[in-house]
Amino acid sequence: MNAQIGVIMSRWLSTEEMQERILEAADRLFYRQGIRAVGVDTIADEIGISKRTLYNYYPSKDALIAAYMSRRLVTLEITDRPPLDQILGAFDGLDRSIAAKRFRGCAFVNAVTELGEGTPEAHKLAITFKENRRLWFRELLSRLGVEDEDRLATQLAILLDGAIATALVRGNSAMTGAAKEAAALLIVSATKKKRKR
Amino acid sequence: MNAQIGVIMSRWLSTEEMQERILEAADRLFYRQGIRAVGVDTIADEIGISKRTLYNYYPSKDALIAAYMSRRLVTLEITDRPPLDQILGAFDGLDRSIAAKRFRGCAFVNAVTELGEGTPEAHKLAITFKENRRLWFRELLSRLGVEDEDRLATQLAILLDGAIATALVRGNSAMTGAAKEAAALLIVSATKKKRKR
DNA sequence: TCTTGACTACACCGCCCTGTGTAATTACCT
DNA sequence: AGGTAATTACACAGGGCGGTGTAGTCAAGA
């Protein structure tokens, strides 16, 4: 066969690099086709290694799932751009993700749906992810100087998640503009309230 | 065994009643545990009939899934209550659903997530469901006399779906109030705009 | 009483999945 | 040159699933 690719790779790649290579493939397949729908063999085939080798780097599929979700748990950064731009930019980012044609909704919400209550780690990671983004909104709103930034951050997070779910079902990004507009209106309304006091 | 229940039932129940009885159990299990996670045997056991009998009423699991989703596709009714009450009442209804402790998110979004692109019927039913609710919002907004009711209906639908997704992940209904408030603010803002013209 | 139709229990098929066991192969290191 | 560690192909166990085949049971109607 044309095989033994893994043998060659393993000489050039460190353990961490192999894990990352596996994880990258798992991420792509899990996100696109669903965690339950993708078998370990499929992931191994995807990068041209044997299933046996994959189990040398991850002891179980559950470990792979946990690593997959941890990898998606990126820390959101706050730049020195205007806070309002950053907030509304999140909706533009969603729009671009949908347009990129690999969109399958929120990986964390999907994981909770697919795995159910039987996997508390996934559930915790999903909560953490959502809360991180809400706090990211809140910090930016705080810098904007709005009133009741905690509640407003929740509302923005709801809008974003709603746009994600809607885009998943409808299969297009026609509604991101409306969501962004609603977000802007809520923020403007809150800043006006603040000014009045 | 204590069995032969199905035999007894089939003498008393018509074909439609048996189908409904099966479907009710399938609905409960599919929604709670997920479509892929529930086997046909489990559904049959749940109502005390044999798998063989179940296949006499539904030719395949796919047919059962389609019936499950069709059953969830209820037509939303518009009453003579004030339109604003009905709109905001949708958020209260969500709050009650979550509190009822059987909440597992939106059945249609979950079906799209679980079944993927391989089941276009489910996808179509999900789109229909979401669009029905959006049009329900739009009709009520139209009766309210707001400006740009189509876009506002989209925004309200996004808010509701976002609240559903957030509640699914967080496991509580702490955010429905914020979603409802945002909805109210968007509507009030639209009515003010109308008044100004 | 006898026939008919629905249901049951149970076995079974074929498929897919996670995970492991094994012997052979390969490349690097001493 | 020989040893070592990783990888490979392959088989297989164990389990679940969707779906079917079959022989027997039971109640209703003629």
XYZ file of C-alpha atoms (C1' of nucleotides) in Angstrom:
454
model
C 0.000 0.000 0.000
C 0.945 3.640 -0.042
C 0.859 3.517 3.712
C 3.422 3.916 6.426
C 2.759 7.612 6.231
C 2.278 7.681 9.960
C 5.655 6.088 10.437
C 7.276 8.827 8.423
C 5.312 11.553 10.142
C 6.061 10.313 13.598
C 9.795 10.716 12.929
C 9.377 14.333 11.988
C 6.612 15.353 14.372
C 6.767 15.576 18.118
C 4.102 14.046 20.323
C 2.394 17.398 20.691
C 2.449 17.957 16.964
C 0.925 14.549 16.331
C -1.779 15.228 18.904
C -2.505 18.538 17.276
C -2.619 16.962 13.837
C -5.089 14.371 15.068
C -7.092 16.984 16.893
C -7.299 19.225 13.872
C -8.840 16.420 11.849
C -11.166 15.474 14.683
C -12.275 19.074 14.992
C -13.066 19.349 11.312
C -15.025 16.088 11.247
C -16.752 16.485 14.612
C -17.913 19.965 13.813
C -19.029 19.239 10.284
C -20.699 15.863 10.722
C -21.361 15.676 14.439
C -19.521 13.961 17.260
C -21.642 10.835 17.320
C -21.650 10.507 13.556
C -17.858 10.406 13.240
C -16.030 7.245 14.228
C -12.469 6.905 15.391
C -11.562 5.012 12.212
C -12.748 7.946 10.122
C -10.496 10.355 11.973
C -7.508 8.035 11.645
C -8.133 7.556 7.935
C -8.482 11.288 7.458
C -4.831 11.901 8.323
C -3.490 8.595 7.048
C -2.611 6.887 10.330
C -3.912 3.661 11.758
C -6.561 3.552 14.440
C -4.020 1.841 16.662
C -1.663 4.789 16.435
C -4.460 7.225 17.203
C -5.078 5.366 20.442
C -1.417 5.873 21.301
C -2.047 9.625 21.465
C -5.568 9.682 22.868
C -6.696 6.889 25.194
C -10.369 7.055 24.207
C -12.860 8.864 22.059
C -14.090 10.693 25.132
C -10.599 12.112 25.622
C -10.641 13.192 22.005
C -14.008 14.886 22.480
C -12.786 16.696 25.574
C -9.667 17.866 23.730
C -11.809 18.948 20.803
C -13.953 21.138 23.013
C -11.014 22.494 24.976
C -9.387 23.496 21.716
C -12.526 25.433 20.782
C -12.452 27.217 24.128
C -10.287 30.087 22.940
C -9.883 33.146 25.131
C -11.527 36.182 23.568
C -9.193 39.113 23.313
C -10.058 42.742 23.771
C -8.180 45.066 21.460
C -7.831 48.831 21.561
C -10.386 49.304 18.814
C -13.566 51.140 19.792
C -15.634 48.852 22.030
C -18.767 49.298 19.942
C -16.872 48.202 16.847
C -15.665 45.096 18.607
C -19.138 44.202 19.853
C -20.836 44.669 16.515
C -17.852 43.039 14.855
C -18.836 39.798 16.557
C -21.957 39.746 14.397
C -19.892 40.453 11.294
C -17.637 37.576 12.282
C -20.655 35.303 12.472
C -21.724 36.508 9.055
C -18.322 35.619 7.646
C -18.374 32.201 9.307
C -21.689 31.395 7.689
C -20.536 32.663 4.327
C -17.398 30.494 4.592
C -19.793 27.562 4.002
C -18.493 25.360 6.776
C -21.049 26.591 9.243
C -22.785 24.060 11.442
C -23.915 26.185 14.370
C -22.216 26.477 17.740
C -19.922 23.554 18.475
C -20.704 23.708 22.189
C -24.465 23.834 21.821
C -24.221 20.967 19.355
C -22.112 18.962 21.781
C -24.637 19.471 24.566
C -27.419 18.406 22.227
C -25.577 15.351 20.926
C -24.049 14.089 24.144
C -26.884 14.894 26.504
C -26.491 14.742 30.241
C -24.185 11.749 30.113
C -21.105 13.895 29.602
C -20.827 16.544 32.313
C -17.373 17.691 31.136
C -18.771 18.798 27.806
C -21.586 20.558 29.586
C -19.178 22.458 31.809
C -17.019 23.497 28.891
C -20.075 24.750 27.052
C -21.173 26.830 30.026
C -17.670 28.217 30.373
C -17.537 29.146 26.710
C -20.855 30.941 26.802
C -20.025 32.733 30.005
C -16.632 33.806 28.658
C -18.262 35.442 25.703
C -20.858 37.100 27.877
C -18.111 38.505 30.093
C -16.267 39.663 26.985
C -19.385 41.586 25.983
C -19.739 42.936 29.501
C -16.186 44.223 29.655
C -16.603 46.031 26.350
C -19.924 47.474 27.458
C -18.344 48.605 30.678
C -15.719 50.474 28.682
C -18.535 52.017 26.693
C -19.981 53.270 29.934
C -23.487 51.908 29.521
C -25.941 51.342 32.310
C -26.622 47.804 33.530
C -23.872 46.259 31.422
C -24.427 42.833 32.981
C -27.964 42.491 31.733
C -27.120 44.044 28.391
C -24.252 41.604 27.958
C -26.703 38.759 28.520
C -29.003 40.200 25.902
C -26.215 40.534 23.356
C -25.138 36.946 24.010
C -28.720 35.813 23.489
C -28.906 37.716 20.228
C -25.697 36.151 18.985
C -26.740 32.623 19.951
C -30.143 33.193 18.393
C -28.535 34.320 15.157
C -26.336 31.228 15.200
C -29.277 28.877 15.710
C -31.334 30.653 13.064
C -28.475 30.525 10.590
C -28.012 26.821 11.246
C -31.634 26.029 10.504
C -32.082 28.372 7.558
C -28.696 27.682 6.061
C -27.896 31.278 5.239
C -26.774 34.504 6.889
C -29.743 36.649 5.910
C -30.585 37.416 9.520
C -27.225 38.540 10.876
C -27.913 42.106 9.795
C -31.139 42.192 11.776
C -29.406 40.746 14.825
C -26.601 43.266 14.600
C -29.108 46.075 14.236
C -31.012 44.896 17.290
C -27.765 44.755 19.240
C -26.908 48.291 18.190
C -30.350 49.533 19.171
C -30.145 47.934 22.599
C -26.724 49.482 23.208
C -27.750 52.912 21.978
C -30.822 52.770 24.152
C -28.703 51.951 27.182
C -26.257 54.774 26.513
C -29.106 57.267 26.155
C -30.534 56.124 29.447
C -27.174 56.682 31.040
C -26.905 60.175 29.612
C -30.269 61.166 30.998
C -29.345 60.491 34.576
C -45.057 -12.399 31.680
C -47.348 -9.512 32.390
C -47.447 -8.911 28.703
C -50.057 -9.201 26.013
C -50.918 -5.625 26.838
C -50.657 -4.741 23.205
C -53.136 -7.426 22.352
C -55.646 -5.963 24.761
C -54.979 -2.424 23.666
C -55.362 -3.195 20.008
C -58.941 -4.362 20.632
C -59.873 -1.097 22.237
C -57.770 1.339 20.283
C -58.121 2.246 16.642
C -55.129 2.361 14.313
C -54.897 6.126 14.697
C -55.035 5.851 18.470
C -52.256 3.272 18.477
C -50.146 5.452 16.199
C -50.712 8.386 18.491
C -49.852 6.326 21.530
C -46.605 5.208 19.916
C -45.859 8.710 18.750
C -46.432 10.181 22.171
C -43.837 7.871 23.648
C -41.435 8.510 20.777
C -41.856 12.243 21.269
C -41.086 12.055 24.935
C -37.998 9.894 24.433
C -36.700 11.610 21.293
C -36.976 15.033 22.837
C -35.511 14.102 26.180
C -32.674 11.834 25.131
C -32.146 12.681 21.496
C -33.266 10.980 18.310
C -30.083 9.043 17.700
C -29.798 7.991 21.323
C -33.226 6.325 21.450
C -33.673 2.962 19.763
C -36.857 1.491 18.403
C -36.823 -1.199 21.097
C -36.811 1.469 23.781
C -39.907 3.118 22.347
C -41.746 -0.192 22.074
C -40.821 -1.139 25.642
C -41.948 2.261 26.880
C -45.576 1.547 25.998
C -45.458 -2.198 26.501
C -45.731 -3.409 22.927
C -43.327 -5.518 20.934
C -40.995 -4.029 18.393
C -42.735 -6.125 15.770
C -46.051 -4.447 16.504
C -44.475 -1.016 16.355
C -43.284 -1.784 12.852
C -46.890 -2.587 11.958
C -47.792 1.052 12.565
C -44.635 2.771 11.361
C -42.596 1.183 8.579
C -39.239 2.567 9.745
C -37.577 4.748 12.308
C -37.299 7.478 9.711
C -41.082 7.481 9.386
C -41.320 7.735 13.143
C -38.919 10.675 13.153
C -40.889 12.440 10.440
C -44.137 11.893 12.351
C -42.476 13.127 15.522
C -41.460 16.373 13.900
C -44.781 16.824 12.135
C -46.517 16.427 15.459
C -44.383 19.208 16.891
C -45.293 21.463 13.984
C -48.354 22.942 15.650
C -50.039 25.961 14.119
C -49.679 29.014 16.327
C -52.973 30.665 17.077
C -53.633 34.359 17.377
C -56.181 35.241 20.031
C -57.987 38.498 20.680
C -55.723 39.359 23.565
C -53.573 42.472 23.129
C -50.852 41.681 20.556
C -48.065 42.895 22.814
C -49.236 40.531 25.553
C -49.190 37.631 23.149
C -45.705 38.458 21.896
C -44.194 38.866 25.321
C -46.222 35.885 26.495
C -44.101 33.714 24.217
C -41.136 34.472 26.448
C -43.168 33.657 29.531
C -44.142 30.393 27.900
C -40.483 29.580 27.386
C -39.828 30.384 31.011
C -42.542 27.967 32.055
C -41.200 25.252 29.735
C -37.783 25.523 31.299
C -39.179 25.510 34.799
C -41.214 22.382 33.975
C -37.848 20.598 34.043
C -38.291 18.664 30.857
C -36.525 21.268 28.781
C -34.022 20.127 26.188
C -33.957 23.093 23.804
C -35.766 23.361 20.501
C -36.739 19.972 19.073
C -36.244 21.183 15.508
C -32.835 22.711 16.055
C -31.813 19.544 17.875
C -33.063 17.404 15.001
C -31.064 19.432 12.492
C -27.997 19.089 14.687
C -28.421 15.370 15.251
C -29.472 14.289 11.790
C -27.291 16.628 9.759
C -27.730 17.070 6.052
C -28.670 13.452 5.481
C -32.331 14.051 6.310
C -33.737 16.873 4.174
C -37.312 16.286 5.417
C -36.337 17.165 8.951
C -34.514 20.212 7.692
C -37.565 21.413 5.785
C -39.846 20.902 8.768
C -37.439 22.865 10.960
C -37.379 25.759 8.508
C -41.169 25.685 8.304
C -41.497 25.726 12.072
C -39.167 28.661 12.492
C -40.781 30.587 9.673
C -44.261 29.932 11.078
C -43.277 31.451 14.368
C -41.638 34.398 12.685
C -44.824 35.029 10.689
C -46.831 34.706 13.869
C -44.706 37.459 15.379
C -45.055 39.522 12.232
C -48.832 39.303 12.186
C -49.024 40.401 15.808
C -46.582 43.236 15.164
C -48.609 44.277 12.170
C -51.678 44.520 14.401
C -49.621 46.614 16.765
C -48.935 48.955 13.901
C -45.154 49.025 14.186
C -42.809 50.059 11.459
C -40.835 47.421 9.553
C -42.648 44.506 11.184
C -40.865 41.975 9.001
C -37.429 42.803 10.302
C -38.664 43.189 13.852
C -40.326 39.778 13.659
C -36.976 38.311 12.627
C -35.308 39.989 15.581
C -37.894 38.661 18.027
C -37.499 35.161 16.619
C -33.731 35.448 17.043
C -34.184 36.578 20.635
C -36.460 33.646 21.398
C -34.144 31.101 19.786
C -31.184 32.633 21.561
C -32.964 32.360 24.885
C -33.759 28.722 24.125
C -30.155 27.884 23.266
C -28.863 29.750 26.305
C -31.323 27.990 28.584
C -30.312 24.629 27.161
C -26.644 25.211 27.891
C -27.050 26.877 31.263
C -29.828 24.629 32.453
C -31.949 27.359 33.951
C -34.309 30.132 32.928
C -32.402 33.037 34.465
C -32.082 34.801 31.131
C -35.675 34.753 29.868
C -36.391 38.003 31.677
C -33.561 39.752 29.894
C -34.718 38.373 26.541
C -38.265 39.490 27.175
C -37.040 42.928 28.191
C -34.980 43.234 25.039
C -37.989 42.229 22.972
C -40.130 44.830 24.672
C -37.502 47.497 24.115
C -37.190 46.696 20.435
C -40.964 46.862 20.001
C -41.330 50.086 21.933
C -38.533 51.613 19.917
C -40.297 50.649 16.703
C -43.614 52.108 17.824
C -41.961 55.375 18.812
C -40.348 55.583 15.429
C -43.743 55.109 13.849
C -45.284 57.817 15.996
C -42.630 60.307 15.021
C -43.401 60.097 11.341
C -66.482 -24.475 16.961
C -63.533 -22.822 13.586
C -61.344 -19.201 11.126
C -59.108 -14.880 10.994
C -56.200 -11.256 12.249
C -53.397 -8.981 15.433
C -49.964 -9.468 18.771
C -45.914 -11.636 21.363
C -41.526 -13.716 22.250
C -37.411 -14.752 20.349
C -33.933 -15.461 17.284
C -31.454 -13.634 13.806
C -29.116 -10.757 10.043
C -26.077 -7.175 8.705
C -23.991 -3.215 9.934
C -21.382 0.027 12.629
C -19.025 1.368 16.701
C -15.264 1.516 20.505
C -11.388 -0.617 21.953
C -7.653 -4.325 22.128
C -4.423 -8.088 20.772
C -0.844 -9.503 17.655
C 2.777 -10.227 14.519
C 5.347 -7.932 11.099
C 7.643 -3.800 9.376
C 10.288 0.347 9.581
C 13.655 3.796 11.003
C 16.579 5.425 14.269
C 20.257 4.807 17.931
C 24.171 2.630 20.055
C 25.059 -5.171 13.267
C 21.735 -5.446 16.617
C 18.370 -3.541 19.669
C 14.469 -0.466 20.434
C 10.365 2.076 19.849
C 6.833 3.349 16.967
C 3.741 2.176 13.420
C 1.224 -0.888 10.351
C -2.441 -4.236 8.821
C -5.594 -7.279 10.404
C -8.518 -9.711 13.243
C -11.592 -9.786 16.775
C -14.349 -9.120 21.070
C -18.413 -6.934 22.808
C -22.179 -4.164 22.239
C -25.932 -1.567 20.057
C -28.799 -0.608 16.324
C -32.520 -1.069 12.485
C -35.152 -4.374 10.567
C -37.123 -9.165 9.482
C -38.665 -14.018 9.947
C -41.230 -17.377 12.523
C -43.983 -20.056 15.371
C -47.270 -19.701 18.793
C -51.054 -17.212 21.578
C -55.236 -14.819 22.075
C -59.723 -12.634 21.303
C -63.418 -11.618 18.237
C -66.797 -12.900 14.636
C -69.161 -16.364 11.575
